[in-house]
Amino acid sequence: MPTAPAAEAPAPSITRFGLGTAAVGRPGYITLGRDLDLPAERTVDALRERTHDLLDAAFAAGVRYFDTARSYGRAEEFLGAWLAARPGAAAEVTVGSKWGYTYTAGWRASGVSAHEVKEHSTAVFDRQVRESLAALGRRPDVYLVHSVTPDSPALTDPALHARLAGLAAEGVRVGLSTSGPAQAAAVRAALAVTVDGKPLFSAVQSTWNVLETSAGPALAEAHAAGWLVVVKEGMANGRLADRNATGPDTAALRELAARTGASCDALALAAVTAQPWADVVLSGAATTGQLASNLGAAALALDAAALAGLAPLAEPAEQYWRTRSALPWA
């Protein structure tokens, strides 16, 4: 395995990596180049098989965190079937899921007005927590309010807070995921939420990558408060994959890859694991080859000079999220 520049810290353990199922739990998603990655016929059976292949490969490599959501098509169902068929593995893994979006695409990749609809209400929580339990065949270890923004009622609704506190009392780590240019504000607002004088939330899943670094300080605060910090979209929905990192905006990443012999995707994820507050870094791989390349980040420890060389890639948060929102569902 090629090595990065001299490290100031050891390379991260493979257990700091997780596998997300957004790209394989439904026929449509926004990862660039996805048409090249999935079977031509995106049937339920074909994507179930692909999901199970990825879970098998990830577990064999040492990954022990698996991420899913109610809105990822049938991803919870696929993961639940995998867990049921492998009780030994199921006992070792941490399962994170999310509620708050309802999948509405009807197993179609295109031609729909909306693939998912967001609602952070007690009614949706009551329905989706039951659905998650049924699909997974167990309580998730981590259950997040999906895509919280500063205006979300998940930050202010006492009735919802009581529901979430009840779930936490059953041993589930309750938290939120964030999206959009105000991720940091959402995390800080969540840090202040209490029920009966105690912090309600104890986990967060946020986007952080070398193009979008704005949430970093707030995630460091969450980590310092004892929260589990999970990082999603470390490859910016495929923008940092070798086949897509071709423009001037990613030149520094390509130059580092050329110097070290490492892939762009592994370097991008290594830049995430270099953040001391990042507990789990998700791979969103759609093939086992992509997963193996992503997990190559576990052999890389970027030194301060390498990280400084990547720092100019960061975009203004508003620009990054405008670009993301324009990505096509494929």
Coordinates of C-alpha atoms in Angstrom, one line a residue:
M1 CA 0.0 0.0 0.0
P2 CA 1.5 3.4 -0.9
T3 CA 2.2 5.6 2.0
A4 CA 1.4 9.3 2.5
P5 CA 4.0 11.9 3.6
A6 CA 5.6 11.3 7.0
A7 CA 2.9 11.1 9.6
E8 CA 2.7 13.0 12.9
A9 CA 0.2 10.4 14.2
P10 CA -0.4 6.8 13.5
A11 CA -2.8 5.8 10.8
P12 CA -6.4 5.3 11.9
S13 CA -7.8 2.0 13.0
I14 CA -10.2 0.4 10.5
T15 CA -12.8 0.5 13.2
R16 CA -13.0 4.3 12.7
F17 CA -14.6 3.6 9.4
G18 CA -18.3 2.7 8.8
L19 CA -20.4 1.8 5.8
G20 CA -23.4 3.8 4.7
T21 CA -26.2 2.4 2.7
A22 CA -27.7 5.4 1.0
A23 CA -26.2 4.6 -2.4
V24 CA -27.5 1.0 -2.6
G25 CA -30.8 0.9 -0.7
R26 CA -32.8 2.5 -3.4
P27 CA -32.5 2.8 -7.2
G28 CA -32.0 6.6 -7.3
Y29 CA -29.3 8.7 -5.5
I30 CA -27.0 11.6 -6.2
T31 CA -23.6 10.1 -6.2
L32 CA -21.7 11.1 -9.3
G33 CA -21.1 8.2 -11.7
R34 CA -23.6 5.9 -10.0
D35 CA -24.8 4.7 -13.4
L36 CA -21.5 3.0 -13.8
D37 CA -21.6 1.3 -10.4
L38 CA -25.0 -0.4 -10.1
P39 CA -26.6 -3.3 -12.1
A40 CA -28.5 -2.1 -15.2
E41 CA -31.7 -3.6 -13.7
R42 CA -32.0 -2.0 -10.3
T43 CA -34.5 -4.5 -8.9
V44 CA -35.0 -5.0 -5.2
D45 CA -33.3 -8.4 -5.4
A46 CA -30.3 -6.9 -7.3
L47 CA -29.8 -4.1 -4.7
R48 CA -30.3 -6.4 -1.8
E49 CA -27.6 -8.7 -3.1
R50 CA -25.3 -5.7 -3.7
T51 CA -25.9 -4.4 -0.2
H52 CA -25.2 -7.8 1.4
D53 CA -22.0 -8.1 -0.7
L54 CA -20.8 -4.7 0.6
L55 CA -21.8 -5.5 4.2
D56 CA -19.9 -8.8 4.0
A57 CA -16.8 -7.1 2.6
A58 CA -16.9 -4.3 5.1
F59 CA -17.3 -6.7 8.1
A60 CA -14.5 -9.0 6.8
A61 CA -12.3 -5.9 6.6
G62 CA -13.0 -5.0 10.2
V63 CA -15.7 -2.3 9.8
R64 CA -18.2 -2.4 12.6
Y65 CA -20.4 0.6 12.1
F66 CA -23.3 0.4 9.6
D67 CA -25.4 3.4 8.8
T68 CA -28.9 3.5 7.2
A69 CA -32.2 5.5 7.3
R70 CA -35.9 5.2 6.8
S71 CA -35.6 7.2 3.6
Y72 CA -33.0 5.0 2.0
G73 CA -35.5 3.0 0.2
R74 CA -35.3 -0.6 1.5
A75 CA -31.8 -0.2 3.1
E76 CA -33.0 -0.9 6.6
E77 CA -34.7 -4.0 5.4
F78 CA -31.6 -5.1 3.6
L79 CA -29.4 -4.5 6.6
G80 CA -32.0 -6.2 8.9
A81 CA -31.9 -9.4 6.7
W82 CA -28.1 -9.4 6.8
L83 CA -28.1 -9.1 10.6
A84 CA -30.6 -11.9 10.9
A85 CA -28.6 -14.2 8.7
R86 CA -25.4 -13.5 10.6
P87 CA -26.1 -13.5 14.4
G88 CA -22.4 -13.7 15.3
A89 CA -21.7 -10.6 13.2
A90 CA -24.8 -8.8 14.4
A91 CA -23.5 -9.1 18.0
E92 CA -20.4 -7.2 17.1
V93 CA -21.7 -4.3 15.0
T94 CA -23.1 -0.9 15.8
V95 CA -26.2 0.1 13.8
G96 CA -27.1 3.7 13.2
S97 CA -30.3 4.7 11.5
K98 CA -32.3 7.9 11.0
W99 CA -35.9 9.0 10.9
G100 CA -37.6 12.2 9.7
Y101 CA -37.6 11.6 5.9
T102 CA -40.2 9.4 4.2
Y103 CA -39.1 7.7 1.0
T104 CA -41.6 8.7 -1.7
A105 CA -40.0 7.6 -5.0
G106 CA -41.8 4.3 -5.3
W107 CA -38.6 2.4 -6.3
R108 CA -38.0 4.7 -9.3
A109 CA -34.7 6.4 -10.1
S110 CA -36.1 9.3 -12.0
G111 CA -39.4 10.9 -13.1
V112 CA -40.6 11.7 -9.6
S113 CA -41.2 15.1 -8.1
A114 CA -39.5 14.2 -4.8
H115 CA -37.5 11.1 -3.7
E116 CA -38.1 11.9 0.0
V117 CA -40.2 14.2 2.1
K118 CA -38.9 15.7 5.4
E119 CA -41.1 16.1 8.5
H120 CA -39.8 16.2 12.1
S121 CA -43.1 15.6 13.9
T122 CA -44.1 13.3 16.8
A123 CA -46.5 11.5 14.4
V124 CA -43.6 10.7 12.0
F125 CA -41.3 9.7 14.8
D126 CA -44.0 7.4 16.3
R127 CA -44.5 5.7 12.9
Q128 CA -40.9 5.5 11.7
V129 CA -39.4 4.2 15.0
R130 CA -41.8 1.3 14.7
E131 CA -40.9 0.8 11.1
S132 CA -37.2 0.9 11.9
L133 CA -37.6 -1.7 14.6
A134 CA -39.5 -4.0 12.3
A135 CA -37.1 -3.6 9.4
L136 CA -33.9 -3.9 11.4
G137 CA -35.2 -6.7 13.7
R138 CA -33.7 -4.8 16.7
R139 CA -33.4 -1.4 18.1
P140 CA -30.8 0.7 16.4
D141 CA -27.8 1.5 18.6
V142 CA -27.9 5.1 17.3
Y143 CA -31.1 6.8 16.1
L144 CA -30.8 10.2 14.5
V145 CA -33.3 12.9 13.5
H146 CA -32.5 13.1 9.8
S147 CA -31.1 16.4 8.3
V148 CA -31.8 18.8 11.1
T149 CA -31.4 22.5 10.2
P150 CA -31.6 25.4 12.7
D151 CA -35.3 25.9 12.0
S152 CA -36.3 22.3 12.6
P153 CA -38.9 21.6 15.3
A154 CA -36.6 18.8 16.4
L155 CA -34.7 21.5 18.3
T156 CA -37.7 23.1 20.0
D157 CA -40.7 20.6 20.3
P158 CA -41.0 19.5 23.9
A159 CA -43.4 16.6 23.0
L160 CA -40.8 15.3 20.5
H161 CA -38.0 15.7 23.0
A162 CA -40.0 13.6 25.5
R163 CA -40.3 10.8 22.9
L164 CA -36.6 10.9 22.2
A165 CA -35.7 11.0 25.9
G166 CA -37.9 7.9 26.3
L167 CA -36.0 6.1 23.5
A168 CA -32.7 7.2 25.1
A169 CA -33.8 5.7 28.4
E170 CA -34.1 2.3 26.6
G171 CA -30.4 2.5 25.8
V172 CA -30.5 4.0 22.3
R173 CA -28.1 6.8 21.6
V174 CA -30.3 9.7 20.3
G175 CA -28.9 12.4 18.1
L176 CA -29.3 14.2 14.8
S177 CA -27.8 14.4 11.3
T178 CA -27.2 17.8 9.6
S179 CA -27.1 19.1 6.1
G180 CA -26.9 22.5 4.5
P181 CA -24.7 25.6 5.0
A182 CA -25.8 26.1 8.6
Q183 CA -24.7 22.7 10.0
A184 CA -22.6 24.3 12.7
A185 CA -25.6 26.4 14.0
A186 CA -27.8 23.2 14.1
V187 CA -25.1 21.3 16.1
R188 CA -24.7 24.1 18.6
A189 CA -28.4 24.5 19.0
A190 CA -28.7 20.7 19.6
L191 CA -25.9 20.9 22.2
A192 CA -28.1 23.2 24.3
V193 CA -31.3 21.0 24.2
T194 CA -32.1 19.4 27.6
V195 CA -34.8 17.3 29.1
D196 CA -35.3 17.4 32.8
G197 CA -32.0 19.3 33.1
K198 CA -30.0 16.6 31.2
P199 CA -28.6 16.9 27.6
L200 CA -31.0 15.1 25.2
F201 CA -28.7 14.4 22.2
S202 CA -25.5 12.5 22.3
A203 CA -24.7 11.8 18.6
V204 CA -24.4 13.7 15.4
Q205 CA -23.8 12.8 11.8
S206 CA -22.6 15.7 9.6
T207 CA -21.0 16.4 6.3
W208 CA -17.4 17.2 6.4
N209 CA -14.9 16.9 3.6
V210 CA -12.0 18.9 2.1
L211 CA -14.5 20.9 0.1
E212 CA -16.9 21.6 3.0
T213 CA -15.2 22.2 6.3
S214 CA -17.6 24.7 7.9
A215 CA -19.0 22.3 10.6
G216 CA -15.6 21.4 12.0
P217 CA -15.4 23.6 15.0
A218 CA -19.0 22.8 16.1
L219 CA -18.3 19.0 15.7
A220 CA -15.2 19.5 17.8
E221 CA -17.4 21.0 20.5
A222 CA -19.8 18.0 20.2
H223 CA -17.0 15.6 20.5
A224 CA -15.7 17.4 23.6
A225 CA -19.2 17.1 25.1
G226 CA -19.0 13.3 24.8
W227 CA -21.0 13.0 21.7
L228 CA -20.4 10.3 19.0
V229 CA -19.4 12.2 15.9
V230 CA -20.1 10.4 12.6
V231 CA -18.9 12.0 9.3
K232 CA -20.9 11.5 6.1
E233 CA -20.1 12.5 2.5
G234 CA -16.4 12.5 3.1
M235 CA -16.0 12.2 -0.7
A236 CA -18.6 14.9 -1.4
N237 CA -21.1 12.7 -3.2
G238 CA -18.3 11.4 -5.5
R239 CA -16.8 14.8 -6.4
L240 CA -13.5 13.6 -4.7
A241 CA -13.4 10.2 -6.4
D242 CA -10.5 9.7 -8.9
R243 CA -12.8 9.6 -11.9
N244 CA -14.5 12.9 -11.0
A245 CA -11.7 14.9 -9.3
T246 CA -10.5 16.3 -12.7
G247 CA -11.1 20.1 -12.4
P248 CA -9.1 22.9 -11.0
D249 CA -11.1 22.8 -7.8
T250 CA -9.5 19.4 -6.9
A251 CA -6.0 20.0 -8.3
A252 CA -4.3 19.9 -4.9
L253 CA -5.9 16.5 -4.2
R254 CA -4.7 15.1 -7.5
E255 CA -1.2 16.4 -6.9
L256 CA -1.1 14.7 -3.4
A257 CA -2.3 11.5 -5.0
A258 CA 0.4 11.7 -7.7
R259 CA 3.1 12.3 -5.0
T260 CA 2.0 9.5 -2.7
G261 CA 0.6 6.9 -5.0
A262 CA -2.6 6.8 -3.0
S263 CA -6.1 7.2 -4.6
C264 CA -8.0 10.4 -4.4
D265 CA -10.8 8.8 -2.5
A266 CA -8.5 7.3 0.2
L267 CA -6.7 10.6 0.6
A268 CA -10.0 12.4 0.9
L269 CA -11.2 10.1 3.7
A270 CA -7.8 10.2 5.4
A271 CA -8.2 13.9 5.6
V272 CA -11.4 13.3 7.5
T273 CA -9.8 10.8 9.9
A274 CA -7.1 13.3 10.6
Q275 CA -9.7 15.4 12.4
P276 CA -9.4 14.3 16.1
W277 CA -13.1 14.9 16.6
A278 CA -14.2 12.4 13.9
D279 CA -15.2 9.1 15.6
V280 CA -16.6 7.3 12.6
V281 CA -16.0 8.1 9.0
L282 CA -18.5 6.6 6.5
S283 CA -17.8 5.1 3.2
G284 CA -20.7 5.4 0.8
A285 CA -19.3 2.8 -1.6
A286 CA -21.6 1.2 -4.2
T287 CA -19.2 -1.6 -5.2
T288 CA -16.8 -3.7 -3.2
G289 CA -13.9 -2.3 -5.3
Q290 CA -14.8 1.2 -4.2
L291 CA -15.1 0.0 -0.6
A292 CA -11.6 -1.5 -0.7
S293 CA -10.2 1.7 -2.2
N294 CA -12.0 3.8 0.5
L295 CA -10.7 1.7 3.3
G296 CA -7.2 2.3 2.0
A297 CA -7.5 5.5 4.0
A298 CA -6.8 3.3 7.1
A299 CA -3.2 3.0 5.9
L300 CA -2.7 6.7 5.5
A301 CA -1.8 9.2 8.1
L302 CA -1.5 12.7 6.6
D303 CA 1.0 15.0 8.2
A304 CA 0.5 18.7 8.8
A305 CA 2.0 19.7 5.5
A306 CA -0.3 17.4 3.5
L307 CA -3.3 18.7 5.3
A308 CA -2.3 22.3 4.8
G309 CA -1.9 21.6 1.1
L310 CA -5.5 20.4 0.9
A311 CA -6.9 23.3 2.9
P312 CA -7.3 25.6 -0.1
L313 CA -9.8 23.2 -1.6
A314 CA -12.4 24.3 0.9
E315 CA -15.4 26.2 -0.6
P316 CA -17.8 28.7 1.0
A317 CA -20.5 26.6 2.6
E318 CA -23.3 28.2 0.5
Q319 CA -21.4 27.5 -2.7
Y320 CA -20.8 23.8 -1.7
W321 CA -24.4 23.2 -0.9
R322 CA -25.7 24.9 -4.0
T323 CA -23.5 22.5 -6.1
R324 CA -24.7 19.5 -4.1
S325 CA -28.4 20.5 -4.5
A326 CA -27.9 20.6 -8.3
L327 CA -26.5 17.1 -8.5
P328 CA -28.9 14.8 -10.5
W329 CA -30.6 11.8 -9.0
A330 CA -29.3 8.8 -11.0

